[in-house]
Short mmCIF file of C-alpha atoms and ligand atoms in Angstrom, two decimals:
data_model
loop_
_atom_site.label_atom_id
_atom_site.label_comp_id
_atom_site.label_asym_id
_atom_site.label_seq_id
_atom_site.Cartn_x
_atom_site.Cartn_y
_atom_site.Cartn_z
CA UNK K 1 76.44 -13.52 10.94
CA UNK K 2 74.93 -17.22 10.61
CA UNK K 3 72.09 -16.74 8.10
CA UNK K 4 71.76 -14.82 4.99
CA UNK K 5 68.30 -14.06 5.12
CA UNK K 6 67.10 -10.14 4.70
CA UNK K 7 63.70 -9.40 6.64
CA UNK K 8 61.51 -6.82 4.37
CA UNK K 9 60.20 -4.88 6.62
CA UNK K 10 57.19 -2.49 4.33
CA UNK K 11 56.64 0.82 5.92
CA UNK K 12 54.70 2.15 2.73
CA UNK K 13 51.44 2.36 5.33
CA UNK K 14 53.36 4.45 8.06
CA UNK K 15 55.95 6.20 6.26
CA UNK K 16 55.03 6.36 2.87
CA UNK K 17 51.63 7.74 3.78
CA UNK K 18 52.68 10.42 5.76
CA UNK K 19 53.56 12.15 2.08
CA UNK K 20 51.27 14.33 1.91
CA UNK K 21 48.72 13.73 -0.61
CA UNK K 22 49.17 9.88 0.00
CA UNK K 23 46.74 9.78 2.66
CA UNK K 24 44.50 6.33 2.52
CA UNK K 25 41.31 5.40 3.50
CA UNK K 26 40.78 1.97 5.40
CA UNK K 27 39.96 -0.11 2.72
CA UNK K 28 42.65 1.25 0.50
CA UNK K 29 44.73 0.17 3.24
CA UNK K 30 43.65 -2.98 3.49
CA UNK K 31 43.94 -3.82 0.40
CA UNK K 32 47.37 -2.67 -0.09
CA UNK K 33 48.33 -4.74 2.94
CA UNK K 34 47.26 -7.76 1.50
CA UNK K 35 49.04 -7.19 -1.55
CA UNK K 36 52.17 -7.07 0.52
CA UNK K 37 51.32 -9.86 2.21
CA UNK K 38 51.18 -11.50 -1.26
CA UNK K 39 54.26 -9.94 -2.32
CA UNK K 40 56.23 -11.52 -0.13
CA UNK K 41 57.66 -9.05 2.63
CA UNK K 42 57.96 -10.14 6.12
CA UNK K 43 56.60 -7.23 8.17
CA UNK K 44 54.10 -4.73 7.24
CA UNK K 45 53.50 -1.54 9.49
CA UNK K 46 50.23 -1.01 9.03
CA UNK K 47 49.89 2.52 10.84
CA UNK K 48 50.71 4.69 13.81
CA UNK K 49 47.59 3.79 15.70
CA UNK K 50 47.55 6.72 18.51
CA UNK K 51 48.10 9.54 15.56
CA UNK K 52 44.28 8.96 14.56
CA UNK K 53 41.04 7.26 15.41
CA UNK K 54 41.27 5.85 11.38
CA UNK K 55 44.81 5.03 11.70
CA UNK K 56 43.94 2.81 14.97
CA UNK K 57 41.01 1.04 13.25
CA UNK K 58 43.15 0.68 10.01
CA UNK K 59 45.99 -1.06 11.92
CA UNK K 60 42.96 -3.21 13.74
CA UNK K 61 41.86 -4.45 10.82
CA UNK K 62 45.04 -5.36 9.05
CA UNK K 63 45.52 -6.96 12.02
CA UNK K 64 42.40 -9.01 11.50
CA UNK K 65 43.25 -10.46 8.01
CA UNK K 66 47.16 -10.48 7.74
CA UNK K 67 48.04 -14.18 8.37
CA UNK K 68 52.06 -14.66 7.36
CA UNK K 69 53.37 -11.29 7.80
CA UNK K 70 54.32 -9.85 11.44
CA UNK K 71 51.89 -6.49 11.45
CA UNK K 72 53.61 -3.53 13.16
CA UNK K 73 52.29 -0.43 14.63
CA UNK K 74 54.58 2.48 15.14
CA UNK K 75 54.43 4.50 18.52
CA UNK K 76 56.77 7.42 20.09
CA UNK K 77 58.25 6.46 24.09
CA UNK K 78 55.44 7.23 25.57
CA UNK K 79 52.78 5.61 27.20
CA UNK K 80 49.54 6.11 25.84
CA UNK K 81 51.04 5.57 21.83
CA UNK K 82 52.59 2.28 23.41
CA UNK K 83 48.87 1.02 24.88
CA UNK K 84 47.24 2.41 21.52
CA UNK K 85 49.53 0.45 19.88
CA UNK K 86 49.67 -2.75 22.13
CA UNK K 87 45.31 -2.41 21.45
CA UNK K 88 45.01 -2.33 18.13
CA UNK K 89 47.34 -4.79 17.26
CA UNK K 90 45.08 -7.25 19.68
CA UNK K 91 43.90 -9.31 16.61
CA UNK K 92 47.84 -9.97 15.19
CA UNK K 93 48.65 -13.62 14.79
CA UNK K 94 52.27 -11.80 14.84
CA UNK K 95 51.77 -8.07 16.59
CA UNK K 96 54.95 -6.10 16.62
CA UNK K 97 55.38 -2.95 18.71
CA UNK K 98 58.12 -0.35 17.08
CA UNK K 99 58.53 2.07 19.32
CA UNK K 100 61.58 4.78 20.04
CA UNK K 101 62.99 7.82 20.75
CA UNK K 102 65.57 10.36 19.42
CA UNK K 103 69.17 9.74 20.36
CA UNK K 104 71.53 12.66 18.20
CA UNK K 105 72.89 15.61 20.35
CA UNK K 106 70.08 17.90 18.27
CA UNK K 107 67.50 15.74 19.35
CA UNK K 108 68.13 15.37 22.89
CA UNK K 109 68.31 19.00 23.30
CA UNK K 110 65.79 20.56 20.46
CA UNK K 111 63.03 18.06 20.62
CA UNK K 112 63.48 16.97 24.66
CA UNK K 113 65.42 19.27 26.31
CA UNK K 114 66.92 16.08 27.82
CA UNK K 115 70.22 14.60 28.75
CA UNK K 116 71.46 11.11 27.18
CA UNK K 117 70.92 9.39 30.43
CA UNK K 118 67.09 10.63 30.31
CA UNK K 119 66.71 9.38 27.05
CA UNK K 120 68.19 6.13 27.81
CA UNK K 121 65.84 5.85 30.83
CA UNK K 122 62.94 6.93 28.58
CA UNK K 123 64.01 3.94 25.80
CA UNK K 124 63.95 1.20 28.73
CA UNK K 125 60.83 2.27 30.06
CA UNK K 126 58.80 1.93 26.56
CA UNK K 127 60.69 -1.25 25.80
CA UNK K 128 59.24 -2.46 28.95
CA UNK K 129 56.02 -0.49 28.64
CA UNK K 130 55.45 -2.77 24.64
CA UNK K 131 56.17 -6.08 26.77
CA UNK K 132 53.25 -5.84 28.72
CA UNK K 133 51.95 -6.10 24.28
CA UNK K 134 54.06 -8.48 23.16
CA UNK K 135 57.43 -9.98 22.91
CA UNK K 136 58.08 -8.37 19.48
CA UNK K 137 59.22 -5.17 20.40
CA UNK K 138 61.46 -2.74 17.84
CA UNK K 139 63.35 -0.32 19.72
CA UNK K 140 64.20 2.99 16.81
CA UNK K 141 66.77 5.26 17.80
CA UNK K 142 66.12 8.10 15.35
CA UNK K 143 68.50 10.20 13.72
CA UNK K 144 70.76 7.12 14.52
CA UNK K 145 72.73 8.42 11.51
CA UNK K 146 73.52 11.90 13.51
CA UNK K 147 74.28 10.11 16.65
CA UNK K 148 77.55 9.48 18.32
CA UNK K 149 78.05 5.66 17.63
CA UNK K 150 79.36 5.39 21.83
CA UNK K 151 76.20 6.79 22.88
CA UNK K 152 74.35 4.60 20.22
CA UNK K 153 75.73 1.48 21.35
CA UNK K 154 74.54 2.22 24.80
CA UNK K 155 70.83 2.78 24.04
CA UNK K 156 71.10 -0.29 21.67
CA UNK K 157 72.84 -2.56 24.80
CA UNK K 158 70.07 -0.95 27.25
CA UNK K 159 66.83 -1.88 25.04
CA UNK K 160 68.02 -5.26 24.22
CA UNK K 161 68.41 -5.88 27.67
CA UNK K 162 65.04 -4.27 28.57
CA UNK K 163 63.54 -6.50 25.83
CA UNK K 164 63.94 -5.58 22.15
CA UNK K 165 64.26 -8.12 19.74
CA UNK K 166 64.89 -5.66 16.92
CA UNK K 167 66.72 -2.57 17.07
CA UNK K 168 66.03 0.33 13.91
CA UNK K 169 69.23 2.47 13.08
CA UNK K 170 67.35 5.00 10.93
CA UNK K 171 69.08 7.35 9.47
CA UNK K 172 66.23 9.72 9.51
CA UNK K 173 67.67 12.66 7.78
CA UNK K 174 69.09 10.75 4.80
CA UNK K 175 72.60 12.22 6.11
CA UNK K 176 75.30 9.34 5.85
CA UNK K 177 77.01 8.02 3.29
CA UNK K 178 77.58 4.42 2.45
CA UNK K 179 80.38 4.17 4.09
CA UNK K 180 79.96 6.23 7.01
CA UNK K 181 76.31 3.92 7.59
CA UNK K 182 78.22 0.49 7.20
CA UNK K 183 80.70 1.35 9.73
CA UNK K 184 77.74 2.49 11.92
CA UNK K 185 76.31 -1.06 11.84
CA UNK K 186 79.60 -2.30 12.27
CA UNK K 187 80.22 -0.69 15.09
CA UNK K 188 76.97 -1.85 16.92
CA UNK K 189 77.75 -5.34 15.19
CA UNK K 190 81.67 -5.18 17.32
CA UNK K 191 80.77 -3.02 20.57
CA UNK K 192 77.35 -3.96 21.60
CA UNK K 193 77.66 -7.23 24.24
CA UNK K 194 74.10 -8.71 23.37
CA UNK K 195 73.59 -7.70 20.05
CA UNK K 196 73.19 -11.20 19.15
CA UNK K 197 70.07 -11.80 20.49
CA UNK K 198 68.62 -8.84 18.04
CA UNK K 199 68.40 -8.46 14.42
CA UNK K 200 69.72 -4.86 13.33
CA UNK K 201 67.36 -2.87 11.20
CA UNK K 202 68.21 -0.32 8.81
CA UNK K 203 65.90 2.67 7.95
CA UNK K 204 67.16 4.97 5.72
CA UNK K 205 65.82 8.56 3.68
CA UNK K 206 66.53 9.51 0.69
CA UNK K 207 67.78 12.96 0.86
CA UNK K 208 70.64 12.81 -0.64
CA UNK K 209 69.53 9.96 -3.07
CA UNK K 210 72.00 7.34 -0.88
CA UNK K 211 68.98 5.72 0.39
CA UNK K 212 69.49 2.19 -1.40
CA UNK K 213 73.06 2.25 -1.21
CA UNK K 214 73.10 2.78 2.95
CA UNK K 215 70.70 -0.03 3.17
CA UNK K 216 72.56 -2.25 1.42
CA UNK K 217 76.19 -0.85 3.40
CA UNK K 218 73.77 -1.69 6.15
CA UNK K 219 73.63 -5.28 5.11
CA UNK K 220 76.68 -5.93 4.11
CA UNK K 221 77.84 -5.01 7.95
CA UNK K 222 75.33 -6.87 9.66
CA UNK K 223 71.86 -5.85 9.46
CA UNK K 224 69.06 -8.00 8.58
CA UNK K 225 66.00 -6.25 8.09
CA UNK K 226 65.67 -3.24 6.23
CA UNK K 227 62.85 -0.86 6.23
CA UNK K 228 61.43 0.48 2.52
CA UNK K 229 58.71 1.59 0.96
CA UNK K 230 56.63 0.75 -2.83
CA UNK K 231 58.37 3.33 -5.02
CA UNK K 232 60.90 4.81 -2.38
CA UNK K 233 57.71 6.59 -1.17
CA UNK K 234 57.82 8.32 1.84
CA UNK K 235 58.49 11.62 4.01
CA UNK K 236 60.38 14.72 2.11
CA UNK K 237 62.75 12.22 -0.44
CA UNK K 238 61.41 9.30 0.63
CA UNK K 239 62.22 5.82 1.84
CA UNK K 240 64.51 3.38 0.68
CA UNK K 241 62.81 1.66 -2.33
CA UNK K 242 62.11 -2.08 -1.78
CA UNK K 243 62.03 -2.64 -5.05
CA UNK K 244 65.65 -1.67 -5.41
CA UNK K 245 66.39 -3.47 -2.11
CA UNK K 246 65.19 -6.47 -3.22
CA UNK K 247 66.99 -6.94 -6.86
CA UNK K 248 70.26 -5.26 -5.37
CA UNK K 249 69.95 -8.46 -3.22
CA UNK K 250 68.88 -10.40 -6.20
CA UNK K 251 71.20 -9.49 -8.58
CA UNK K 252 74.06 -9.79 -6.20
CA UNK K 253 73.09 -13.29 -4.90
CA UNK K 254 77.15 -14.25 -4.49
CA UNK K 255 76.79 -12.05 -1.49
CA UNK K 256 75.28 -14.69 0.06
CA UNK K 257 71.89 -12.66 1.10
CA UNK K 258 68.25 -12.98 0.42
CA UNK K 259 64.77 -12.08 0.33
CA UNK K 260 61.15 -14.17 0.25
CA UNK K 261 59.96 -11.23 -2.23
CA UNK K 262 58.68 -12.38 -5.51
CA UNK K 263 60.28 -10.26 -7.83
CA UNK K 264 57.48 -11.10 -10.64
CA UNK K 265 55.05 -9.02 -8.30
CA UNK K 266 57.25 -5.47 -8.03
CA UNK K 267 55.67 -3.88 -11.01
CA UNK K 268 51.95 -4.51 -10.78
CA UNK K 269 52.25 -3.91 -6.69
CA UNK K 270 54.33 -0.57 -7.88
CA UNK K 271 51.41 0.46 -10.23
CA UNK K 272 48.77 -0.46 -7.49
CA UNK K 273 50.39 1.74 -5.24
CA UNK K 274 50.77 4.54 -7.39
CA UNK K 275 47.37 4.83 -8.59
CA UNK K 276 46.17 4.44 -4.73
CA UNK K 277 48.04 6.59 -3.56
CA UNK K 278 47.47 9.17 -6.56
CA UNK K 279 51.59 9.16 -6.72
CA UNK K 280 53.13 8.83 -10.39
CA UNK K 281 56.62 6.89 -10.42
CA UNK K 282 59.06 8.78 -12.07
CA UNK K 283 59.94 7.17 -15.91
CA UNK K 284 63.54 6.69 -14.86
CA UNK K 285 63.07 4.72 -11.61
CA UNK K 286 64.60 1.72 -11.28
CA UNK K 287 63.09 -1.57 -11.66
CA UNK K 288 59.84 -0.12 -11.76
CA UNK K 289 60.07 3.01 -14.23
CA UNK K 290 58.35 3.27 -17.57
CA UNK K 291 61.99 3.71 -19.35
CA UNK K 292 63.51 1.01 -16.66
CA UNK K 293 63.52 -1.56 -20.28
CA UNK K 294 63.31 0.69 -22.99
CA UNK K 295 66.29 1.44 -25.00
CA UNK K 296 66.67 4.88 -27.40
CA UNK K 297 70.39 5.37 -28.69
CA UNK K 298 71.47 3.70 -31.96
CA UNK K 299 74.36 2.55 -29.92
CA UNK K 300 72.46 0.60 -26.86
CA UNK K 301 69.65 -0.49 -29.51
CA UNK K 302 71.79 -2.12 -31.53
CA UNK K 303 73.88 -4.09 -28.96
CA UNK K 304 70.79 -4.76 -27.15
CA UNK K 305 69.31 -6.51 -30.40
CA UNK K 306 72.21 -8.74 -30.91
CA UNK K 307 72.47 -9.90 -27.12
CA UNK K 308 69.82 -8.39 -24.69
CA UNK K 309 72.67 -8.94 -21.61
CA UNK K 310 74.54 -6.03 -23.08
CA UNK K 311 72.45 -3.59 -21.80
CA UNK K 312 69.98 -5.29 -19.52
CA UNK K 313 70.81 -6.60 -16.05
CA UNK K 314 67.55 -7.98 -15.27
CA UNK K 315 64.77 -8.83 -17.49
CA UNK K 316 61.41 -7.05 -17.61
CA UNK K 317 59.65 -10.60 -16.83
CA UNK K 318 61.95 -11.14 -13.67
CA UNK K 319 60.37 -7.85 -12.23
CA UNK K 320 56.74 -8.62 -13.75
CA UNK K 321 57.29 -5.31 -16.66
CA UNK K 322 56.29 -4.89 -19.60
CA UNK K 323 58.78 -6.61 -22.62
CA UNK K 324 61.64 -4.60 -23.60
CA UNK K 325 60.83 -1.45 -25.76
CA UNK K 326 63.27 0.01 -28.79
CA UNK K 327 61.95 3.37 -28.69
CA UNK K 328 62.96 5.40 -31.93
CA UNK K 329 63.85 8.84 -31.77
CA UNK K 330 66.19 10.93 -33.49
CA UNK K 331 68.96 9.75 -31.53
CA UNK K 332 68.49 5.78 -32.59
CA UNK K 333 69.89 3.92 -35.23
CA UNK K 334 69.63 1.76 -38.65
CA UNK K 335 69.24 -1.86 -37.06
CA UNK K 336 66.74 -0.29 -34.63
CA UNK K 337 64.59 1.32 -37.04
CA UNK K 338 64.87 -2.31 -39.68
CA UNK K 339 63.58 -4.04 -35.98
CA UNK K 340 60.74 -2.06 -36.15
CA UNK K 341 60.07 -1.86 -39.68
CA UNK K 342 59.81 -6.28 -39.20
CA UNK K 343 58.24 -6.38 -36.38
CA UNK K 344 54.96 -3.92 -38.20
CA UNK K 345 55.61 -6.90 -40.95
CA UNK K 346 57.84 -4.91 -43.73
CA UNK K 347 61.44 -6.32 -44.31
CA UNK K 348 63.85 -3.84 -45.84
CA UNK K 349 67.57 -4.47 -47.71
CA UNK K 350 70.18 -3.06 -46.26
CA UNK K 351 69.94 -0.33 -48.82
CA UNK K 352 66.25 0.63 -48.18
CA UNK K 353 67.06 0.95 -44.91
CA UNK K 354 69.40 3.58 -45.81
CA UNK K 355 66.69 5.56 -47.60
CA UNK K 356 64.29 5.14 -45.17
CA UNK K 357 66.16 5.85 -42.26
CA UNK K 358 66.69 9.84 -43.74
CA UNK K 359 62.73 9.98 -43.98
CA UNK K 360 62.86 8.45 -40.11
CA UNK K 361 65.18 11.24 -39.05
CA UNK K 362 63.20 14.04 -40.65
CA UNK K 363 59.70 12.48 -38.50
CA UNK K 364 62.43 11.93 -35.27
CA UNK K 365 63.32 15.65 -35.60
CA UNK K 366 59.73 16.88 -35.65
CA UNK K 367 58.16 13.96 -33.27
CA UNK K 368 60.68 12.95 -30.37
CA UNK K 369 59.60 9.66 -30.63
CA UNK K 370 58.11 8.04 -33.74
CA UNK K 371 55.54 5.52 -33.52
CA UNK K 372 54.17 2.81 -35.12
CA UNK K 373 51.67 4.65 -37.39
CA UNK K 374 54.56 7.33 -38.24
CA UNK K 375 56.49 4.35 -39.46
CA UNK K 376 53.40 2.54 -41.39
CA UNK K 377 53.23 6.32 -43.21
CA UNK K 378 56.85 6.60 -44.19
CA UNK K 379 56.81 2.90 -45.45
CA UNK K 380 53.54 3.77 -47.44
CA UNK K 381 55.01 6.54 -49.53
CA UNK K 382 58.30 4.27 -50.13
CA UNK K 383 57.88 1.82 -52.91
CA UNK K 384 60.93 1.02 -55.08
CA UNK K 385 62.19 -1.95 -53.38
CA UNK K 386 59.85 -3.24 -50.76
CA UNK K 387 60.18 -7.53 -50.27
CA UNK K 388 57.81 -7.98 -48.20
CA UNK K 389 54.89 -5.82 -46.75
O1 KIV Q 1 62.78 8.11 9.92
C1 KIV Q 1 62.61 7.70 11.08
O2 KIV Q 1 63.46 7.87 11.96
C2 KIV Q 1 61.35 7.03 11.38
C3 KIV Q 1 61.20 6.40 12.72
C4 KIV Q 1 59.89 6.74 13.32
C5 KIV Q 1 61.43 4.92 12.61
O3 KIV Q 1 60.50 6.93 10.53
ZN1 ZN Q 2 61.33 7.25 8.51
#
């Protein structure tokens, strides 16, 4: 595989805000799609434009003002969803049909009542149907990750000659594991004749929290776009987060693979996204989590204060956070509290520290967390041997 370069492919306008509660009016779409634009990713799908009459003028309108980024519209194999599709993606300097059709056993049969060579019929046709569109077709075989890689390889072979120029392995149910997804793309990667003239795209949920890691087992066997959302938003567990897509990538440059994100943007486009889409991010989330940089054992504090490396991979500025916090609680230690203590302005001995720090642990045990005007209070009623205040 020649070049390095992963394809961000957002989906936090399609998949993402099919959570329910997400839902977002035009101009909330619009504006997010900008910001995406901004952000660096290299195709936004902007909507399923035959689901609603909204969702087709939303698409339409991204389509109007997006100028770097492909815009995408999602569709089933079917006709009418294809022309919907093809329409309101008229305005696109770079329109991209992704269209598709179910290709596991449980699919075929619960959702179709269908045999494989029906299906694989069905996935020609609407490859050929979007070319009447455009030449950027994506072809999705979902519940890819349920489906017999033999049969996969054949619907993958079959589009790409019908057409597709990008073909989505989605493991829809968040099923696979790491390894199990890599060898899928392997597999496609080895047994498919033409798979060179289309870029494999991984789509993964997060039902079994191995969204991130498939993706990137995706990657590593051949894919080249991968399909996430802001936050790992999306259906039931969510999508693969492109935040964590991204600095995975990042942080593990030797690979050889990367992005045209700018990293500085992930926070403030994570916050935009949560407060449009009325979604909190969880404290713990990576990269993009109020507690991603803060730091609350004595141990990690006070390794973290002599060398930030020691327990930070990535810097809050590469990621656009907020600085590093040393959050005190009961569990933290001496050097952390004396940190704090300076940074309010008061320098401490070693041996007021000592003093102080049992009046700290009585507030910790009371508090959680002690703040700053906790700290100003217990350095108020301690006199003796104050330097500085
Ligand atoms: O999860 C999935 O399979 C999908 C497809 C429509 C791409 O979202
Ligand atoms: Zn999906």
């Amino acid at each position: 595989m020649a070049d390095g370069k992963v394809h961000i492919f957002d989906t936090t306008l399609r998949d993402g805000e099919q959570v329910p509660g997400c839902k977002l009016n035009a101009n909330e779409k619009l504006e997010l799609a900008l910001q995406l634009e901004e952000l660096g990713v290299d195709i936004i799908e902007a909507g399923f434009p035959i689901s609603s009459p909204g969702d087709f003028k939303s698409v339409e309108e991204i389509s109007k003002v997006i100028k770097e980024a492909t815009v995408c519209g999602l569709s089933r194999a079917v006709e009418k969803d294809i022309e919907a599709a093809g329409e309101a993606l008229k305005y696109a300097k770079r329109p991209r049909i992704h269209t598709g059709i179910g290709t596991s056993d449980l699919h075929i049969k619960a959702k179709f009542n269908a045999t494989q060579d029906e299906i694989l019929e069905r996935a020609i046709q609407a490859v050929k149907w979007a070319r009447k569109y455009t030449s950027d077709i994506e072809f999705y075989a979902e519940d890819a990750g349920r489906t017999e890689n033999g049969y996969l390889a054949r619907v993958v072979e079959a589009v790409i000659k019908a057409g597709a120029t990008v073909v989505n392995i989605p493991d829809t149910t968040g099923y696979c594991l790491p390894h199990q997804y890599g060898e899928k793309i392997a597999y496609l990667v080895n047994n498919v004749p033409n798979i060179d003239k289309a870029i494999i795209s991984c789509h993964c949920h997060n039902d079994l929290g191995l969204a991130t890691a498939n993706s990137i087992a995706g990657v590593i066997a051949g894919a080249r776009q991968v399909e996430c959302t802001i936050n790992g938003l999306g259906e039931r567990a969510g999508n693969t987060s492109l935040e964590e897509v991204v600095m995975v990538i990042k942080q593990h440059s030797y690979m050889g693979f990367h992005t045209n994100v700018k990293t500085q943007m992930l926070n403030p486009m994570s916050r935009l996204v949560s407060d449009t889409m009325r979604m909190p991010v969880q404290p713990n989330k990576a990269i993009v989590g109020s507690n991603a940089f803060s730091h609350s054992s004595g141990i990690h504090q006070d390794g973290f204060l002599k060398d930030s490396q020691t327990y930070e991979i990535i810097t809050p500025e590469e990621v656009g956070a907020d600085s590093s916090k040393i959050v005190l609680t009961a569990r933290s230690g001496r050097s952390a509290l004396a940190y704090r203590f300076r940074k309010l302005g008061f320098e401490y001995t070693r041996n007021d520290i000592d003093v102080l720090y049992n009046e700290f642990l009585k507030v910790a045990d009371r508090n959680k967390e002690v703040g700053d005007e906790d700290l100003a209070a217990i350095a108020k009623a301690y006199q003796p041997t104050v330097l500085v205040a």
